[in-house]
Amino acid sequence: MNPFIYAEDKNKRYHSWNYALRQEFGSKIFKVVIDGGFDCPNRDGTVAHGGCTFCSVSGSGDMILAPEDPLPVQFNKEIQRMHKKWPHVDQYIVYFQNFTNTHAPLADIKARFEQVINLPGVVGLSIGTRPDCLPDDVVDYLAELNERLYLWVELGLQTTFEDTSRLINRAHDYQTYLDGVAKLRKHQIRVCTHLINGLPQETPEMMLENVRRTILDSDIQGIKLHLLHLMRNTRMLRDYHEGRLQLLSLEKYVEITCNQLEMIPEEIIIHRLTGDAPRDTLVGPMWSLKKWEALNAIDEELLRRNSYQGKFNVRKEVLHATNSLAF
């Protein structure tokens, strides 16, 4: 018997994005990835130059089908591709993924978002951005969108450790992330935080601490756990060649991810547990190209442990410890 309540699949022991969307909308939903044409503040000189060291020239948009096309055309091409596998899906969440999708004047942001909001079947938006790109006028607009449709803001954090953040040229600190989450949650906007497992010089214990801090310090509703993909033509290649970066094995990644899932409260939605990278630009880990094998291995490890998301819920453990001290 599956002890985890947020699953309709007996093999799933975590609160998957697919399950959450089915509960929200009653059927399968496509998340349609498009490139909004935004830049990034640590690439264009606003806060730094060169971008994060793990980031390729195309940012996180390597898998986008037609990034140069107008937004409605991108949308239509992406859903045509998805319909080859799932022909009956007719509801969509548009995902502004690439670079920093609130890094522009408000008028430009509105013009791009509003192009897709009223496209046929669109029921929601997911907006990838950085916590240092949330000025008040933009947050007010996001609050308005949150009243109009299903909205997520995905905040890139990647690590809670300042030394790692400087090493990867993140160009914002942890407090900026905490402030960004607080600004969004003031308007009840759903927040999904991105963390990367396998960053240079981070130990498995640090990766667990990244999750612990994120859960305890910020009011988030979703989390993405990414595997670090080492890509060609990135600054991180130097860390790899100079011995500051060791790529995770599949076995170690599964172990770390399952340990993290056990810490995460069961109501928090797991938007992703690994990721995709183009074969022709990926340096490693090469096992990541077989994404479903990794996801299946996570399912199997949780089953082997007789475990599930939230088994060692860090919020409940802290509350229990606090109550014990009170007596």
mmCIF file of C-alpha atoms in Angstrom:
data_model
loop_
_atom_site.group_PDB
_atom_site.id
_atom_site.type_symbol
_atom_site.label_atom_id
_atom_site.label_comp_id
_atom_site.label_asym_id
_atom_site.label_seq_id
_atom_site.Cartn_x
_atom_site.Cartn_y
_atom_site.Cartn_z
ATOM 1 C CA MET A 1 0.000 0.000 0.000
ATOM 2 C CA ASN A 2 1.295 3.448 -0.932
ATOM 3 C CA PRO A 3 1.456 5.554 2.280
ATOM 4 C CA PHE A 4 1.665 8.844 0.341
ATOM 5 C CA ILE A 5 -1.649 10.677 -0.056
ATOM 6 C CA TYR A 6 -0.703 13.082 -2.904
ATOM 7 C CA ALA A 7 -0.517 10.410 -5.605
ATOM 8 C CA GLU A 8 -2.917 8.439 -7.736
ATOM 9 C CA ASP A 9 -0.088 6.266 -9.068
ATOM 10 C CA LYS A 10 1.022 3.562 -6.632
ATOM 11 C CA ASN A 11 4.605 4.020 -7.847
ATOM 12 C CA LYS A 12 4.742 7.744 -6.997
ATOM 13 C CA ARG A 13 5.694 8.701 -3.484
ATOM 14 C CA TYR A 14 6.091 12.412 -4.027
ATOM 15 C CA HIS A 15 3.705 15.260 -4.866
ATOM 16 C CA SER A 16 4.300 15.440 -8.598
ATOM 17 C CA TRP A 17 3.515 18.395 -10.849
ATOM 18 C CA ASN A 18 1.395 16.127 -13.034
ATOM 19 C CA TYR A 19 -0.717 15.045 -10.049
ATOM 20 C CA ALA A 20 -1.146 18.654 -8.874
ATOM 21 C CA LEU A 21 -2.352 19.787 -12.301
ATOM 22 C CA ARG A 22 -4.833 16.933 -12.552
ATOM 23 C CA GLN A 23 -6.243 17.926 -9.166
ATOM 24 C CA GLU A 24 -6.454 21.580 -10.247
ATOM 25 C CA PHE A 25 -7.901 21.118 -13.743
ATOM 26 C CA GLY A 26 -9.306 17.595 -13.804
ATOM 27 C CA SER A 27 -7.180 16.390 -16.714
ATOM 28 C CA LYS A 28 -3.675 16.354 -18.150
ATOM 29 C CA ILE A 29 -2.184 19.786 -18.877
ATOM 30 C CA PHE A 30 0.694 20.754 -21.184
ATOM 31 C CA LYS A 31 3.369 23.118 -19.934
ATOM 32 C CA VAL A 32 4.308 24.900 -23.154
ATOM 33 C CA VAL A 33 7.825 26.324 -23.090
ATOM 34 C CA ILE A 34 8.506 29.524 -25.022
ATOM 35 C CA ASP A 35 11.307 32.081 -25.232
ATOM 36 C CA GLY A 36 10.040 35.550 -24.317
ATOM 37 C CA GLY A 37 13.125 37.316 -25.641
ATOM 38 C CA PHE A 38 14.293 38.566 -22.234
ATOM 39 C CA ASP A 39 17.920 39.000 -21.157
ATOM 40 C CA CYS A 40 19.545 38.369 -17.769
ATOM 41 C CA PRO A 41 20.939 41.006 -15.360
ATOM 42 C CA ASN A 42 24.196 39.169 -14.803
ATOM 43 C CA ARG A 43 24.776 38.874 -18.534
ATOM 44 C CA ASP A 44 23.960 42.405 -19.676
ATOM 45 C CA GLY A 45 25.936 44.208 -16.972
ATOM 46 C CA THR A 46 23.041 45.235 -14.731
ATOM 47 C CA VAL A 47 24.574 43.305 -11.826
ATOM 48 C CA ALA A 48 27.401 41.331 -13.513
ATOM 49 C CA HIS A 49 28.758 40.056 -16.817
ATOM 50 C CA GLY A 50 29.098 36.571 -18.246
ATOM 51 C CA GLY A 51 26.041 34.963 -16.670
ATOM 52 C CA CYS A 52 25.986 32.018 -14.283
ATOM 53 C CA THR A 53 28.933 29.757 -15.000
ATOM 54 C CA PHE A 54 26.681 26.756 -15.738
ATOM 55 C CA CYS A 55 24.594 28.682 -18.265
ATOM 56 C CA SER A 56 25.012 28.167 -22.003
ATOM 57 C CA VAL A 57 24.726 30.906 -24.617
ATOM 58 C CA SER A 58 21.039 30.124 -25.014
ATOM 59 C CA GLY A 59 20.385 30.098 -21.275
ATOM 60 C CA SER A 60 17.875 27.455 -20.193
ATOM 61 C CA GLY A 61 16.219 27.493 -23.603
ATOM 62 C CA ASP A 62 18.293 24.838 -25.345
ATOM 63 C CA MET A 63 15.260 22.599 -25.817
ATOM 64 C CA ILE A 64 12.857 25.258 -27.121
ATOM 65 C CA LEU A 65 11.654 24.380 -30.609
ATOM 66 C CA ALA A 66 11.546 27.789 -32.333
ATOM 67 C CA PRO A 67 12.908 30.514 -30.006
ATOM 68 C CA GLU A 68 13.212 33.152 -32.736
ATOM 69 C CA ASP A 69 9.565 32.983 -33.803
ATOM 70 C CA PRO A 70 6.806 35.331 -32.556
ATOM 71 C CA LEU A 71 5.373 34.123 -29.259
ATOM 72 C CA PRO A 72 2.037 32.836 -30.617
ATOM 73 C CA VAL A 73 3.912 30.929 -33.345
ATOM 74 C CA GLN A 74 6.257 29.388 -30.768
ATOM 75 C CA PHE A 75 3.232 28.349 -28.743
ATOM 76 C CA ASN A 76 1.504 26.694 -31.690
ATOM 77 C CA LYS A 77 4.629 24.831 -32.801
ATOM 78 C CA GLU A 78 5.228 23.500 -29.298
ATOM 79 C CA ILE A 79 1.675 22.211 -28.821
ATOM 80 C CA GLN A 80 1.691 20.629 -32.288
ATOM 81 C CA ARG A 81 4.758 18.666 -31.248
ATOM 82 C CA MET A 82 3.164 17.640 -27.936
ATOM 83 C CA HIS A 83 -0.094 16.635 -29.592
ATOM 84 C CA LYS A 84 1.741 13.919 -31.502
ATOM 85 C CA LYS A 85 2.011 12.079 -28.180
ATOM 86 C CA TRP A 86 -1.047 13.436 -26.322
ATOM 87 C CA PRO A 87 -3.597 14.406 -28.999
ATOM 88 C CA HIS A 88 -6.518 15.030 -26.638
ATOM 89 C CA VAL A 89 -4.942 17.613 -24.314
ATOM 90 C CA ASP A 90 -6.602 21.004 -24.766
ATOM 91 C CA GLN A 91 -5.463 23.067 -21.748
ATOM 92 C CA TYR A 92 -2.060 24.701 -21.484
ATOM 93 C CA ILE A 93 0.235 26.559 -19.114
ATOM 94 C CA VAL A 94 2.631 28.836 -20.977
ATOM 95 C CA TYR A 95 6.115 28.687 -19.463
ATOM 96 C CA PHE A 96 8.378 31.699 -19.962
ATOM 97 C CA GLN A 97 11.549 29.769 -19.207
ATOM 98 C CA ASN A 98 14.593 31.231 -20.847
ATOM 99 C CA PHE A 99 16.755 33.806 -19.011
ATOM 100 C CA THR A 100 15.004 36.292 -16.668
ATOM 101 C CA ASN A 101 11.406 36.948 -17.597
ATOM 102 C CA THR A 102 10.797 39.994 -15.427
ATOM 103 C CA HIS A 103 14.039 41.741 -16.422
ATOM 104 C CA ALA A 104 12.544 44.496 -18.569
ATOM 105 C CA PRO A 105 10.391 47.622 -18.184
ATOM 106 C CA LEU A 106 6.859 46.798 -17.106
ATOM 107 C CA ALA A 107 5.391 47.848 -20.463
ATOM 108 C CA ASP A 108 7.597 45.316 -22.279
ATOM 109 C CA ILE A 109 6.730 42.563 -19.817
ATOM 110 C CA LYS A 110 3.018 43.218 -20.217
ATOM 111 C CA ALA A 111 3.258 43.283 -24.008
ATOM 112 C CA ARG A 112 4.903 39.855 -24.096
ATOM 113 C CA PHE A 113 2.767 38.129 -21.480
ATOM 114 C CA GLU A 114 -0.490 39.482 -22.866
ATOM 115 C CA GLN A 115 0.316 38.016 -26.312
ATOM 116 C CA VAL A 116 -0.201 34.500 -24.994
ATOM 117 C CA ILE A 117 -2.726 34.824 -22.178
ATOM 118 C CA ASN A 118 -5.743 34.720 -24.486
ATOM 119 C CA LEU A 119 -4.505 32.057 -26.892
ATOM 120 C CA PRO A 120 -6.901 29.090 -27.213
ATOM 121 C CA GLY A 121 -6.698 26.726 -24.269
ATOM 122 C CA VAL A 122 -4.296 28.790 -22.141
ATOM 123 C CA VAL A 123 -5.285 28.465 -18.477
ATOM 124 C CA GLY A 124 -2.088 29.583 -16.773
ATOM 125 C CA LEU A 125 1.365 31.111 -16.843
ATOM 126 C CA SER A 126 4.625 29.986 -15.297
ATOM 127 C CA ILE A 127 7.282 32.696 -15.214
ATOM 128 C CA GLY A 128 10.952 31.922 -14.659
ATOM 129 C CA THR A 129 12.909 34.779 -13.116
ATOM 130 C CA ARG A 130 15.462 35.877 -10.511
ATOM 131 C CA PRO A 131 14.657 37.219 -7.036
ATOM 132 C CA ASP A 132 16.543 40.450 -7.768
ATOM 133 C CA CYS A 133 14.202 41.246 -10.675
ATOM 134 C CA LEU A 134 10.961 41.824 -8.814
ATOM 135 C CA PRO A 135 10.398 45.604 -8.620
ATOM 136 C CA ASP A 136 7.151 46.728 -7.019
ATOM 137 C CA ASP A 137 5.372 47.629 -10.268
ATOM 138 C CA VAL A 138 6.132 44.202 -11.739
ATOM 139 C CA VAL A 139 4.962 42.424 -8.587
ATOM 140 C CA ASP A 140 1.728 44.436 -8.714
ATOM 141 C CA TYR A 141 1.190 43.261 -12.304
ATOM 142 C CA LEU A 142 1.914 39.671 -11.296
ATOM 143 C CA ALA A 143 -0.656 40.037 -8.521
ATOM 144 C CA GLU A 144 -3.180 41.162 -11.155
ATOM 145 C CA LEU A 145 -2.336 38.139 -13.321
ATOM 146 C CA ASN A 146 -2.746 35.917 -10.289
ATOM 147 C CA GLU A 147 -6.372 37.040 -10.102
ATOM 148 C CA ARG A 148 -6.936 36.343 -13.799
ATOM 149 C CA LEU A 149 -5.436 32.880 -14.267
ATOM 150 C CA TYR A 150 -3.387 30.093 -12.699
ATOM 151 C CA LEU A 151 0.041 31.602 -12.033
ATOM 152 C CA TRP A 152 3.408 30.360 -10.817
ATOM 153 C CA VAL A 153 6.582 32.382 -10.421
ATOM 154 C CA GLU A 154 9.673 30.180 -10.592
ATOM 155 C CA LEU A 155 12.596 31.720 -8.719
ATOM 156 C CA GLY A 156 16.141 30.658 -9.505
ATOM 157 C CA LEU A 157 18.046 30.252 -6.240
ATOM 158 C CA GLN A 158 20.311 27.265 -7.086
ATOM 159 C CA THR A 159 22.159 27.372 -3.728
ATOM 160 C CA THR A 160 21.805 28.908 -0.286
ATOM 161 C CA PHE A 161 25.581 29.071 0.237
ATOM 162 C CA GLU A 162 27.170 32.441 -0.475
ATOM 163 C CA ASP A 163 30.565 30.934 -1.389
ATOM 164 C CA THR A 164 28.924 28.723 -4.029
ATOM 165 C CA SER A 165 26.833 31.623 -5.266
ATOM 166 C CA ARG A 166 29.974 33.701 -5.849
ATOM 167 C CA LEU A 167 31.743 30.756 -7.484
ATOM 168 C CA ILE A 168 28.959 30.310 -10.036
ATOM 169 C CA ASN A 169 28.565 34.090 -10.560
ATOM 170 C CA ARG A 170 24.983 34.105 -9.325
ATOM 171 C CA ALA A 171 25.281 37.829 -8.466
ATOM 172 C CA HIS A 172 22.646 37.943 -5.741
ATOM 173 C CA ASP A 173 22.680 36.780 -2.138
ATOM 174 C CA TYR A 174 20.378 34.541 -0.161
ATOM 175 C CA GLN A 175 18.636 37.426 1.571
ATOM 176 C CA THR A 176 17.590 38.810 -1.811
ATOM 177 C CA TYR A 177 15.886 35.480 -2.494
ATOM 178 C CA LEU A 178 14.079 35.574 0.863
ATOM 179 C CA ASP A 179 12.923 39.131 0.199
ATOM 180 C CA GLY A 180 11.705 38.155 -3.280
ATOM 181 C CA VAL A 181 9.612 35.274 -1.967
ATOM 182 C CA ALA A 182 8.110 37.529 0.710
ATOM 183 C CA LYS A 183 7.100 40.136 -1.902
ATOM 184 C CA LEU A 184 5.323 37.513 -4.000
ATOM 185 C CA ARG A 185 3.630 35.755 -1.103
ATOM 186 C CA LYS A 186 2.241 39.068 0.128
ATOM 187 C CA HIS A 187 -0.056 38.738 -2.911
ATOM 188 C CA GLN A 188 -0.583 34.979 -2.506
ATOM 189 C CA ILE A 189 1.389 34.291 -5.704
ATOM 190 C CA ARG A 190 2.568 30.679 -5.915
ATOM 191 C CA VAL A 191 6.359 30.347 -5.771
ATOM 192 C CA CYS A 192 8.470 27.467 -7.071
ATOM 193 C CA THR A 193 12.146 27.570 -6.061
ATOM 194 C CA HIS A 194 14.910 26.109 -8.227
ATOM 195 C CA LEU A 195 17.878 24.339 -6.595
ATOM 196 C CA ILE A 196 20.750 22.582 -8.379
ATOM 197 C CA ASN A 197 22.313 19.389 -7.061
ATOM 198 C CA GLY A 198 25.963 18.910 -7.966
ATOM 199 C CA LEU A 199 27.320 22.466 -7.998
ATOM 200 C CA PRO A 200 31.109 22.892 -7.651
ATOM 201 C CA GLN A 201 32.486 22.116 -4.174
ATOM 202 C CA GLU A 202 29.062 21.342 -2.691
ATOM 203 C CA THR A 203 28.892 18.104 -0.704
ATOM 204 C CA PRO A 204 25.791 15.918 -0.363
ATOM 205 C CA GLU A 205 25.355 17.375 3.118
ATOM 206 C CA MET A 206 25.319 20.893 1.646
ATOM 207 C CA MET A 207 22.728 19.846 -0.923
ATOM 208 C CA LEU A 208 20.478 18.624 1.891
ATOM 209 C CA GLU A 209 21.093 21.877 3.748
ATOM 210 C CA ASN A 210 20.026 23.839 0.672
ATOM 211 C CA VAL A 211 16.644 22.133 0.844
ATOM 212 C CA ARG A 212 16.368 22.465 4.622
ATOM 213 C CA ARG A 213 17.045 26.216 4.558
ATOM 214 C CA THR A 214 14.754 26.830 1.598
ATOM 215 C CA ILE A 215 11.847 25.013 3.241
ATOM 216 C CA LEU A 216 12.305 26.553 6.680
ATOM 217 C CA ASP A 217 13.162 30.095 5.595
ATOM 218 C CA SER A 218 10.662 30.750 2.783
ATOM 219 C CA ASP A 219 6.958 30.189 2.175
ATOM 220 C CA ILE A 220 7.105 28.271 -1.095
ATOM 221 C CA GLN A 221 4.494 26.075 -2.739
ATOM 222 C CA GLY A 222 6.729 24.241 -5.199
ATOM 223 C CA ILE A 223 10.333 23.206 -5.707
ATOM 224 C CA LYS A 224 12.496 22.090 -8.622
ATOM 225 C CA LEU A 225 15.505 19.907 -7.942
ATOM 226 C CA HIS A 226 17.820 20.072 -10.932
ATOM 227 C CA LEU A 227 20.748 17.886 -11.767
ATOM 228 C CA LEU A 228 23.727 20.009 -12.775
ATOM 229 C CA HIS A 229 24.309 19.571 -16.504
ATOM 230 C CA LEU A 230 27.837 20.444 -17.545
ATOM 231 C CA MET A 231 27.572 21.993 -20.988
ATOM 232 C CA ARG A 232 30.072 22.862 -23.695
ATOM 233 C CA ASN A 233 31.004 26.517 -24.059
ATOM 234 C CA THR A 234 30.251 27.365 -20.427
ATOM 235 C CA ARG A 235 32.556 28.924 -17.875
ATOM 236 C CA MET A 236 31.953 25.982 -15.543
ATOM 237 C CA LEU A 237 34.064 23.774 -17.767
ATOM 238 C CA ARG A 238 37.100 25.412 -16.175
ATOM 239 C CA ASP A 239 35.955 24.249 -12.714
ATOM 240 C CA TYR A 240 35.633 20.731 -14.102
ATOM 241 C CA HIS A 241 39.052 20.685 -15.745
ATOM 242 C CA GLU A 242 40.715 22.236 -12.678
ATOM 243 C CA GLY A 243 39.184 19.697 -10.285
ATOM 244 C CA ARG A 244 36.653 21.895 -8.474
ATOM 245 C CA LEU A 245 33.692 19.992 -9.911
ATOM 246 C CA GLN A 246 32.918 16.278 -9.693
ATOM 247 C CA LEU A 247 29.931 15.089 -11.681
ATOM 248 C CA LEU A 248 27.377 13.059 -9.741
ATOM 249 C CA SER A 249 26.779 9.412 -10.535
ATOM 250 C CA LEU A 250 23.216 8.232 -11.064
ATOM 251 C CA GLU A 251 23.368 6.264 -7.810
ATOM 252 C CA LYS A 252 24.540 9.268 -5.790
ATOM 253 C CA TYR A 253 21.991 11.569 -7.409
ATOM 254 C CA VAL A 254 19.159 9.172 -6.578
ATOM 255 C CA GLU A 255 20.362 8.867 -2.981
ATOM 256 C CA ILE A 256 20.612 12.644 -2.510
ATOM 257 C CA THR A 257 17.269 13.348 -4.178
ATOM 258 C CA CYS A 258 15.428 10.771 -2.086
ATOM 259 C CA ASN A 259 16.977 12.202 1.078
ATOM 260 C CA GLN A 260 15.797 15.641 -0.002
ATOM 261 C CA LEU A 261 12.280 14.425 -0.785
ATOM 262 C CA GLU A 262 12.004 12.947 2.689
ATOM 263 C CA MET A 263 12.663 16.423 4.122
ATOM 264 C CA ILE A 264 10.174 18.336 1.953
ATOM 265 C CA PRO A 265 6.643 18.793 3.374
ATOM 266 C CA GLU A 266 4.152 16.649 1.478
ATOM 267 C CA GLU A 267 1.988 19.576 0.353
ATOM 268 C CA ILE A 268 4.859 21.210 -1.573
ATOM 269 C CA ILE A 269 4.626 20.344 -5.275
ATOM 270 C CA ILE A 270 7.682 18.759 -6.875
ATOM 271 C CA HIS A 271 7.853 20.441 -10.276
ATOM 272 C CA ARG A 272 10.959 18.577 -11.415
ATOM 273 C CA LEU A 273 13.521 16.064 -10.154
ATOM 274 C CA THR A 274 16.069 16.195 -12.954
ATOM 275 C CA GLY A 275 16.163 17.983 -16.310
ATOM 276 C CA ASP A 276 16.875 17.875 -20.022
ATOM 277 C CA ALA A 277 19.973 18.834 -21.971
ATOM 278 C CA PRO A 278 20.855 18.540 -25.677
ATOM 279 C CA ARG A 279 23.088 15.557 -26.380
ATOM 280 C CA ASP A 280 25.373 17.502 -28.720
ATOM 281 C CA THR A 281 26.340 20.090 -26.085
ATOM 282 C CA LEU A 282 26.280 17.948 -22.932
ATOM 283 C CA VAL A 283 29.635 17.101 -21.340
ATOM 284 C CA GLY A 284 28.070 15.159 -18.490
ATOM 285 C CA PRO A 285 26.680 13.364 -16.640
ATOM 286 C CA MET A 286 25.771 11.364 -19.735
ATOM 287 C CA TRP A 287 23.376 9.141 -17.799
ATOM 288 C CA SER A 288 21.095 12.201 -17.540
ATOM 289 C CA LEU A 289 20.128 11.748 -21.194
ATOM 290 C CA LYS A 290 17.994 8.814 -20.040
ATOM 291 C CA LYS A 291 15.751 10.944 -17.847
ATOM 292 C CA TRP A 292 13.074 8.312 -17.317
ATOM 293 C CA GLU A 293 15.624 5.824 -16.035
ATOM 294 C CA ALA A 294 16.625 8.357 -13.374
ATOM 295 C CA LEU A 295 13.010 9.069 -12.426
ATOM 296 C CA ASN A 296 12.227 5.370 -12.249
ATOM 297 C CA ALA A 297 15.291 4.835 -10.058
ATOM 298 C CA ILE A 298 14.004 7.480 -7.633
ATOM 299 C CA ASP A 299 10.612 5.730 -7.472
ATOM 300 C CA GLU A 300 12.327 2.397 -6.864
ATOM 301 C CA GLU A 301 14.583 3.779 -4.120
ATOM 302 C CA LEU A 302 11.668 5.330 -2.231
ATOM 303 C CA LEU A 303 9.846 2.002 -2.480
ATOM 304 C CA ARG A 304 12.948 0.111 -1.298
ATOM 305 C CA ARG A 305 13.189 2.413 1.724
ATOM 306 C CA ASN A 306 9.432 2.260 2.316
ATOM 307 C CA SER A 307 9.681 6.043 2.287
ATOM 308 C CA TYR A 308 7.953 9.065 0.734
ATOM 309 C CA GLN A 309 8.037 12.840 0.487
ATOM 310 C CA GLY A 310 7.732 14.440 3.908
ATOM 311 C CA LYS A 311 8.552 11.333 5.943
ATOM 312 C CA PHE A 312 11.060 13.470 7.839
ATOM 313 C CA ASN A 313 9.270 16.784 7.202
ATOM 314 C CA VAL A 314 11.701 19.463 8.395
ATOM 315 C CA ARG A 315 8.939 21.921 9.299
ATOM 316 C CA LYS A 316 7.239 19.384 11.570
ATOM 317 C CA GLU A 317 10.552 18.351 13.112
ATOM 318 C CA VAL A 318 11.433 21.954 13.947
ATOM 319 C CA LEU A 319 7.944 22.532 15.363
ATOM 320 C CA HIS A 320 8.240 19.365 17.468
ATOM 321 C CA ALA A 321 11.654 20.434 18.775
ATOM 322 C CA THR A 322 10.323 23.899 19.620
ATOM 323 C CA ASN A 323 7.328 22.478 21.461
ATOM 324 C CA SER A 324 9.577 20.077 23.373
ATOM 325 C CA LEU A 325 11.759 22.963 24.523
ATOM 326 C CA ALA A 326 8.671 24.861 25.652
ATOM 327 C CA PHE A 327 7.977 22.110 28.196
#
